[in-house]
Coordinates of C-alpha atoms and ligand atoms in Angstrom, one line a residue:
M10 CA 17.5 -14.3 -6.3
A11 CA 15.6 -10.7 -6.1
T12 CA 19.5 -9.2 -6.1
M13 CA 19.5 -6.2 -4.0
L14 CA 17.6 -7.6 -1.0
N15 CA 18.8 -11.0 -0.8
I16 CA 15.2 -12.3 -1.4
R17 CA 14.4 -15.4 -3.5
P18 CA 11.3 -15.1 -5.5
V19 CA 8.4 -18.1 -5.2
S20 CA 9.8 -19.1 -9.0
E21 CA 12.8 -21.1 -7.4
L22 CA 11.1 -22.8 -4.4
P23 CA 10.7 -27.0 -5.7
V24 CA 7.0 -26.3 -5.0
S25 CA 5.9 -29.9 -6.2
G26 CA 3.8 -32.1 -4.1
K27 CA 4.8 -30.1 -1.6
R28 CA 2.8 -27.8 1.6
V29 CA 3.3 -24.0 0.8
F30 CA 2.1 -22.1 3.4
V31 CA 1.1 -18.8 1.9
R32 CA 0.5 -15.4 3.9
V33 CA -1.6 -13.3 1.8
D34 CA -3.7 -10.0 2.9
F35 CA -6.8 -10.9 2.2
N36 CA -8.6 -8.1 4.3
C37 CA -11.4 -6.5 2.1
P38 CA -14.1 -3.9 2.5
Q39 CA -16.7 -6.2 3.6
G40 CA -20.7 -4.6 3.8
K41 CA -23.4 -5.3 6.0
G42 CA -23.6 -9.1 6.4
G43 CA -19.9 -9.3 5.7
A44 CA -20.9 -9.5 1.7
L45 CA -17.3 -8.8 0.6
T46 CA -17.4 -5.3 -1.4
D47 CA -14.1 -5.3 -2.9
D48 CA -12.3 -8.3 -3.7
S49 CA -9.3 -6.9 -6.0
R50 CA -6.6 -7.6 -2.5
I51 CA -8.3 -11.5 -3.7
R52 CA -7.5 -10.6 -7.2
A53 CA -4.3 -9.5 -6.4
A54 CA -3.1 -12.7 -5.1
L55 CA -4.5 -14.7 -7.7
P56 CA -1.0 -15.1 -10.2
T57 CA 0.6 -16.7 -7.1
I58 CA -1.7 -18.8 -6.0
L59 CA -2.3 -20.7 -9.4
H60 CA 1.7 -20.2 -9.9
L61 CA 1.6 -22.4 -6.9
V62 CA -1.3 -24.8 -8.0
E63 CA 0.1 -25.1 -11.7
R64 CA 3.7 -26.6 -10.0
G65 CA 1.2 -29.2 -7.7
A66 CA 1.9 -27.3 -4.5
R67 CA -0.5 -28.1 -1.6
V68 CA -1.6 -24.4 -1.2
V69 CA -2.5 -22.9 2.5
L70 CA -3.5 -19.8 2.8
A71 CA -3.6 -17.5 5.7
S72 CA -4.7 -13.7 6.2
H73 CA -6.2 -11.2 9.0
L74 CA -9.4 -9.8 8.2
G75 CA -10.3 -6.9 10.1
R76 CA -9.7 -6.5 13.5
P77 CA -11.5 -9.0 15.6
Q78 CA -11.6 -9.5 19.2
G79 CA -11.4 -13.1 19.5
K80 CA -13.1 -16.2 17.8
T81 CA -15.8 -13.3 16.2
P82 CA -18.2 -15.5 14.0
A83 CA -19.0 -11.9 12.3
L84 CA -15.1 -11.4 10.6
S85 CA -14.8 -15.6 9.5
M86 CA -12.6 -15.9 6.2
L87 CA -15.6 -17.6 5.0
P88 CA -16.8 -14.9 1.9
V89 CA -13.2 -15.3 1.1
A90 CA -12.7 -18.6 0.4
E91 CA -16.0 -18.2 -1.6
R92 CA -14.8 -15.3 -3.5
L93 CA -11.7 -17.5 -4.2
A94 CA -13.2 -20.4 -5.4
E95 CA -15.0 -18.6 -7.7
L96 CA -12.0 -16.3 -9.0
L97 CA -9.9 -20.0 -9.0
C98 CA -12.6 -22.1 -11.2
P99 CA -11.9 -23.8 -13.2
Q100 CA -8.3 -24.5 -12.3
V101 CA -8.8 -25.5 -8.4
K102 CA -11.8 -27.2 -8.2
E103 CA -12.5 -27.0 -4.5
V104 CA -11.1 -24.4 -2.1
R105 CA -11.6 -25.8 1.8
L106 CA -11.6 -23.2 4.9
T107 CA -9.8 -24.4 8.5
D108 CA -12.8 -24.0 11.6
E109 CA -10.0 -22.5 13.3
V110 CA -6.2 -20.9 12.8
V111 CA -4.2 -23.7 14.3
G112 CA -4.6 -26.8 16.4
D113 CA -6.1 -30.2 15.0
G114 CA -9.1 -29.7 12.8
A115 CA -6.5 -27.6 10.6
R116 CA -3.4 -29.9 10.6
K117 CA -5.9 -32.5 9.3
V118 CA -7.6 -30.1 6.3
V119 CA -4.1 -29.8 5.9
A120 CA -2.9 -33.0 5.2
D121 CA -6.1 -33.8 3.5
L122 CA -5.1 -31.5 0.5
R123 CA -3.7 -33.5 -2.6
D124 CA -1.5 -31.8 -4.8
G125 CA -2.7 -28.7 -6.6
E126 CA -5.4 -28.1 -3.9
V127 CA -5.9 -25.3 -1.7
A128 CA -7.0 -24.3 1.7
V129 CA -7.3 -21.0 3.8
L130 CA -7.0 -21.0 7.7
E131 CA -9.2 -19.2 9.5
N132 CA -8.7 -15.3 10.4
L133 CA -5.3 -15.2 11.5
R134 CA -6.6 -12.2 13.9
W135 CA -8.8 -15.2 15.8
E136 CA -5.5 -15.9 17.7
P137 CA -4.1 -13.1 20.1
G138 CA -0.6 -14.1 19.1
E139 CA -0.8 -13.2 15.7
E140 CA -0.3 -9.9 16.2
K141 CA 1.7 -10.0 19.3
N142 CA 4.2 -12.3 17.2
D143 CA 3.6 -15.5 20.3
E144 CA 6.5 -18.1 19.2
A145 CA 3.8 -21.2 20.4
L146 CA 1.3 -20.0 16.9
A147 CA 4.1 -18.9 15.0
R148 CA 5.6 -22.6 15.6
A149 CA 2.5 -24.0 15.3
L150 CA 1.7 -22.3 11.9
A151 CA 5.2 -23.2 11.1
G152 CA 4.9 -27.0 11.3
L153 CA 1.8 -26.6 8.4
A154 CA 3.8 -26.5 6.0
D155 CA 7.5 -27.4 3.8
F156 CA 7.5 -23.9 2.3
Y157 CA 6.5 -20.2 3.5
V158 CA 6.0 -17.5 0.9
N159 CA 4.7 -14.1 2.0
D160 CA 2.6 -12.6 -0.9
A161 CA 0.7 -10.3 1.9
F162 CA 2.8 -6.6 0.5
G163 CA 0.1 -4.6 2.6
A164 CA 1.0 -6.0 6.4
A165 CA 4.6 -6.2 5.5
H166 CA 5.3 -3.2 7.8
R167 CA 3.8 -5.3 11.2
A168 CA 6.0 -7.6 12.3
H169 CA 3.7 -10.6 12.9
A170 CA 3.7 -13.9 13.8
S171 CA 2.7 -15.0 10.1
T172 CA 5.1 -12.0 8.7
V173 CA 8.2 -12.8 10.9
G174 CA 7.5 -15.1 13.7
M175 CA 7.2 -18.5 12.1
V176 CA 9.6 -17.3 9.0
K177 CA 12.1 -17.5 11.2
L178 CA 11.1 -21.3 11.4
F179 CA 11.9 -22.6 7.9
P180 CA 15.5 -23.4 6.8
P181 CA 17.5 -21.7 4.2
G182 CA 16.0 -21.8 0.9
H183 CA 12.7 -23.1 2.1
K184 CA 10.9 -18.8 2.1
A185 CA 10.3 -17.0 -0.6
A186 CA 8.5 -13.3 -1.6
G187 CA 5.4 -14.3 -4.0
L188 CA 4.8 -12.0 -7.4
L189 CA 2.9 -9.4 -6.1
M190 CA 5.5 -9.1 -3.1
L191 CA 8.0 -9.3 -4.9
R192 CA 6.2 -6.8 -7.7
E193 CA 5.7 -4.4 -4.6
I194 CA 9.5 -3.9 -4.0
E195 CA 10.7 -3.7 -7.4
F196 CA 8.3 -0.9 -8.3
L197 CA 8.7 0.8 -4.4
S198 CA 12.4 0.6 -4.9
R199 CA 12.4 2.9 -8.3
L200 CA 11.4 5.3 -6.1
V201 CA 13.6 5.2 -3.7
Q202 CA 17.0 3.3 -4.8
T203 CA 17.5 3.0 -8.8
I204 CA 16.0 6.4 -9.7
E205 CA 15.3 7.5 -13.2
R206 CA 15.4 11.4 -13.4
P207 CA 13.6 13.8 -13.5
Y208 CA 12.0 11.9 -10.5
V209 CA 8.4 14.9 -9.6
V210 CA 6.6 13.5 -6.0
V211 CA 3.3 14.7 -5.4
V212 CA 1.7 14.5 -2.0
G213 CA -1.6 16.2 -0.9
G214 CA -4.1 14.1 1.4
A215 CA -5.4 14.7 4.6
K216 CA -2.8 12.9 6.8
V217 CA -0.2 15.6 7.1
A218 CA 1.8 14.9 10.6
G219 CA 2.0 10.8 9.1
K220 CA 3.2 11.4 6.0
I221 CA 6.2 14.5 7.1
G222 CA 9.0 11.8 7.7
V223 CA 7.8 10.5 3.6
L224 CA 8.5 14.2 2.7
E225 CA 11.6 14.4 4.0
N226 CA 13.2 11.3 2.8
L227 CA 12.2 12.3 -0.7
A228 CA 13.1 15.4 -0.4
N229 CA 16.9 14.2 -0.3
L230 CA 16.0 11.8 -3.5
A231 CA 13.7 13.8 -5.7
D232 CA 13.7 16.8 -8.3
A233 CA 10.9 18.3 -7.8
I234 CA 7.6 17.9 -5.1
L235 CA 4.2 19.1 -5.4
I236 CA 2.5 19.4 -2.4
G237 CA -1.6 20.0 -2.8
G238 CA -3.9 18.7 -0.3
V239 CA -4.7 19.4 3.9
M240 CA -0.4 19.4 3.5
A241 CA -0.2 22.5 0.7
N242 CA -2.9 24.3 3.7
T243 CA -0.3 23.5 6.3
F244 CA 3.2 24.6 3.9
L245 CA 1.5 28.3 3.2
A246 CA 0.0 28.6 6.6
A247 CA 3.2 28.2 7.2
Q248 CA 4.9 30.7 5.3
G249 CA 2.6 32.6 7.0
H250 CA -0.2 33.2 4.5
A251 CA -4.2 33.2 5.4
L252 CA -6.3 30.5 5.0
G253 CA -9.6 32.0 6.1
R254 CA -11.1 28.5 7.4
S255 CA -9.4 26.1 5.5
Q256 CA -8.0 22.7 7.5
I257 CA -4.9 23.0 8.3
E258 CA -2.6 20.7 10.9
S259 CA -1.6 23.9 13.0
D260 CA 0.9 21.6 15.6
R261 CA 2.3 21.0 12.1
L262 CA 3.4 24.1 11.3
T263 CA 6.9 24.1 12.9
V264 CA 8.2 21.3 11.2
A265 CA 6.5 23.2 7.8
R266 CA 8.7 25.9 8.6
N267 CA 11.7 23.9 9.6
F268 CA 11.1 21.5 6.4
L269 CA 10.5 24.5 3.5
K270 CA 14.0 26.2 5.5
R271 CA 16.3 23.2 5.6
F272 CA 15.3 22.5 1.3
E273 CA 15.5 25.9 0.4
T274 CA 19.1 25.8 -0.5
S275 CA 19.3 22.3 -1.5
K276 CA 18.5 21.4 -5.3
V277 CA 15.3 20.1 -4.9
E278 CA 12.3 22.1 -5.7
I279 CA 8.9 22.2 -3.9
L280 CA 6.2 23.5 -5.5
L281 CA 3.5 24.7 -3.8
P282 CA 0.2 26.0 -5.0
T283 CA -0.3 29.8 -6.6
D284 CA -3.8 29.4 -6.8
L285 CA -6.7 27.8 -5.4
V286 CA -10.1 26.8 -5.7
V287 CA -12.1 28.1 -2.3
A288 CA -15.5 28.1 -0.9
R289 CA -17.5 28.1 2.3
G290 CA -17.4 24.4 2.9
P291 CA -17.2 21.1 0.6
D292 CA -20.9 21.3 0.8
S293 CA -20.7 24.1 -1.5
P294 CA -22.8 23.9 -5.0
G295 CA -19.5 25.4 -6.1
G296 CA -16.0 27.1 -5.2
E297 CA -14.3 30.6 -6.3
V298 CA -9.8 30.6 -7.5
V299 CA -8.6 32.7 -5.9
E300 CA -4.5 33.3 -6.2
V301 CA -2.7 32.5 -2.4
D302 CA -3.3 35.2 -1.0
E303 CA -6.8 35.8 -1.1
V304 CA -8.3 33.2 0.6
P305 CA -11.6 35.1 1.8
P306 CA -11.6 34.7 6.1
D307 CA -14.9 32.9 5.7
C308 CA -13.8 30.1 2.9
T309 CA -11.9 26.9 3.4
V310 CA -9.4 26.0 0.1
L311 CA -10.5 23.0 -1.2
D312 CA -8.6 22.3 -3.9
I313 CA -6.1 23.6 -5.6
G314 CA -6.3 26.4 -8.6
P315 CA -6.6 25.6 -12.8
K316 CA -2.5 27.5 -13.1
T317 CA -0.8 25.3 -10.7
V318 CA -2.7 22.7 -12.0
T319 CA -0.6 23.3 -15.4
R320 CA 2.4 23.9 -13.5
F321 CA 2.1 20.5 -11.3
A322 CA 1.0 18.5 -14.7
L323 CA 3.6 20.0 -17.0
R324 CA 6.3 19.0 -14.2
I325 CA 4.3 15.4 -14.7
A326 CA 4.8 15.3 -17.9
T327 CA 8.7 15.8 -18.4
A328 CA 9.5 13.6 -15.4
R329 CA 10.7 9.7 -15.8
T330 CA 9.7 8.7 -12.8
V331 CA 6.5 9.9 -10.6
F332 CA 5.4 9.0 -7.3
W333 CA 1.9 10.1 -6.1
N334 CA 0.2 10.0 -2.6
G335 CA -2.7 12.1 -1.6
P336 CA -5.7 13.4 -3.5
L337 CA -4.3 17.3 -4.1
G338 CA -8.2 18.2 -2.8
V339 CA -11.5 17.3 -1.5
F340 CA -12.2 15.2 -4.6
E341 CA -15.3 13.4 -3.1
K342 CA -17.1 16.5 -3.8
A343 CA -17.4 17.4 -7.9
P344 CA -16.4 20.9 -7.5
F345 CA -13.3 19.9 -5.8
A346 CA -12.6 17.2 -7.7
G347 CA -10.5 19.3 -10.8
G348 CA -7.5 19.4 -9.1
T349 CA -7.0 15.8 -8.5
L350 CA -8.8 14.3 -11.3
A351 CA -6.0 16.3 -13.8
I352 CA -3.3 15.1 -12.0
A353 CA -4.8 11.4 -12.2
R354 CA -5.3 11.7 -15.6
A355 CA -1.2 13.7 -16.1
L356 CA -0.2 10.7 -14.5
A357 CA -1.9 7.9 -16.6
A358 CA -0.2 9.9 -20.2
S359 CA 3.2 10.7 -19.0
R360 CA 5.8 8.3 -19.9
A361 CA 7.1 8.2 -16.2
T362 CA 7.1 5.2 -14.2
S363 CA 3.8 6.0 -12.0
V364 CA 3.4 4.5 -8.6
V365 CA 0.7 5.3 -6.4
G366 CA 0.0 4.3 -2.7
G367 CA -3.0 5.4 -0.5
G368 CA -6.3 4.3 -0.4
D369 CA -7.9 7.8 -1.5
S370 CA -5.0 8.1 -4.0
V371 CA -6.3 4.8 -5.6
A372 CA -10.0 5.5 -5.1
A373 CA -9.4 9.0 -7.8
L374 CA -7.3 6.7 -10.1
H375 CA -10.8 4.9 -10.5
A376 CA -12.9 7.8 -10.4
A377 CA -10.6 9.1 -13.5
G378 CA -10.8 5.9 -15.7
V379 CA -6.8 6.3 -15.1
A380 CA -5.9 3.4 -13.0
D381 CA -5.1 0.4 -15.7
K382 CA -2.8 3.3 -17.6
I383 CA -0.2 3.5 -13.8
S384 CA 2.6 1.5 -14.2
H385 CA 1.9 0.7 -10.2
V386 CA -0.7 0.8 -7.8
S387 CA 0.4 -0.5 -4.6
T388 CA -1.7 -2.5 -2.7
G389 CA -0.5 -1.6 0.3
G390 CA -1.3 2.3 1.8
G391 CA 1.2 2.1 5.3
A392 CA 3.3 -0.2 4.1
S393 CA 4.2 1.5 0.6
L394 CA 4.3 4.6 3.0
E395 CA 7.4 3.5 5.0
F396 CA 8.7 1.8 2.4
V397 CA 9.4 4.9 0.3
E398 CA 10.1 6.6 3.8
G399 CA 13.0 4.3 4.0
Q400 CA 12.3 2.4 6.8
T401 CA 12.8 -1.3 6.6
L402 CA 10.0 -3.3 6.2
P403 CA 9.6 -6.3 9.2
G404 CA 7.7 -8.7 6.8
I405 CA 10.2 -7.8 4.0
T406 CA 13.5 -8.6 5.7
S407 CA 12.2 -11.6 7.3
L408 CA 12.4 -13.1 3.7
R409 CA 16.1 -12.7 3.6
E410 CA 18.3 -15.4 3.1
S411 CA 21.7 -14.0 5.0
G412 CA 21.5 -11.7 7.7
S413 CA 23.4 -8.4 5.4
S414 CA 22.4 -5.2 6.1
Q415 CA 19.9 -3.3 3.0
Ligands
ADP10 P1 -4.3 8.5 0.7 O1 -5.6 7.5 1.1 O2 -4.5 9.1 -0.4 O3 -3.1 8.0 1.8 P2 -4.7 10.8 2.9 O4 -5.8 9.5 3.4 O5 -4.4 11.1 3.7 O6 -5.1 9.7 1.2 O7 -6.4 12.3 2.4 C1 -7.5 11.6 1.7 C2 -8.7 13.0 1.9 O8 -7.8 14.7 2.1 C3 -9.7 12.9 1.2 O9 -11.0 12.7 2.0 C4 -10.0 14.2 0.5 O10 -11.4 14.8 0.8 C5 -8.9 15.2 2.1 N1 -8.6 15.9 1.3 C6 -7.6 16.8 0.3 N2 -7.2 18.0 0.1 C7 -8.3 18.6 1.1 C8 -8.7 19.7 1.5 N3 -8.2 20.6 1.3 N4 -9.7 20.5 2.5 C9 -9.6 18.7 3.2 N5 -9.8 18.1 2.8 C10 -8.8 17.5 1.7
MG11 MG1 -6.9 7.6 3.0

């Protein structure tokens, strides 16, 4: 078992000839007409699905997709099931899709599965009971299978019928974490439990309010915290720097000031930008590099400056563990992408265990072409942040064999 957490890995379940319910995260982005624009969440679940198929399990997959209001046909799992069928070919000949989440039709499809076959349930959120963690829905879902596997790390911070309610209905030895879930837990644990030092945290992005708790927890664990993005603007403003028309979360200034004061004397080093790239706005054709106390009143900060990049990159180069969440500038615009791309490359070049979480940060890794050089790219934005914030995720806790504390 994954010792610390007392969670059984999927490899320890005797699944041959058995029905195995697998909660996956197939919440893929869709374009017009419902076509999937990115199938990476389906690909991420393939190792667990193939593991079960190869051992002769009868696999029942379930996920939510988008935010349907009732049984919205536009949010059917059909495009997901079709893509999955392509990806599983030739190991699996056919992927069946139920026309409902639970009920006679779904039971029939599952009952007709033979060893090594795969079915997909319709969108879990077609059932209002999913998000309410409704007991009747949990019972109906649990009734579909002999074993429960959770591989949906991206949904582990939600206490829903498919992540918590139904799990309690499986007896000891009948529930487990999938391979993706185990990988997420293993790498994210290295950021909060079994830390190799020096440990460097890089935080940027725009959602200051949502990330302050993460910073507070990591400031107690890390050796250095490097801050960029709107997060840095808010901290610099809290120190009294005039930042022109920069985006700042002004209702977080006190929190930022208190944070800096609290960690002033502790051993963690908090590094803020010393130079910045500024312009009239994100659509300006280029920026200007200025010192932190030289931001013109009609300009906005859009990236960290080259001296800051060098200082940050040196810290990353000597680290043994690095966690990065949040772009350091407006990387969507070429003139202001330099800082973020340079940090992505620094992470890729380092020998540290590198972990990256957050939708935009992962997009920046791809833009820099270095995603495959990162030790672990987390599939769960919100879930990975809650994990490093030190919160217990209900979807992980429910997999524990005993009620022991973490
Ligand atoms: P993630 O998705 O990785 O968690 P966030 O969603 O918190 O990251 O933040 C990403 C956004 O932050 C990007 O769209 C980026 O343009 C924006 N951003 C970063 N730095 C700045 C800045 N200085 N001014 C305005 N927006 C910024
Ligand atoms: Mg984002």
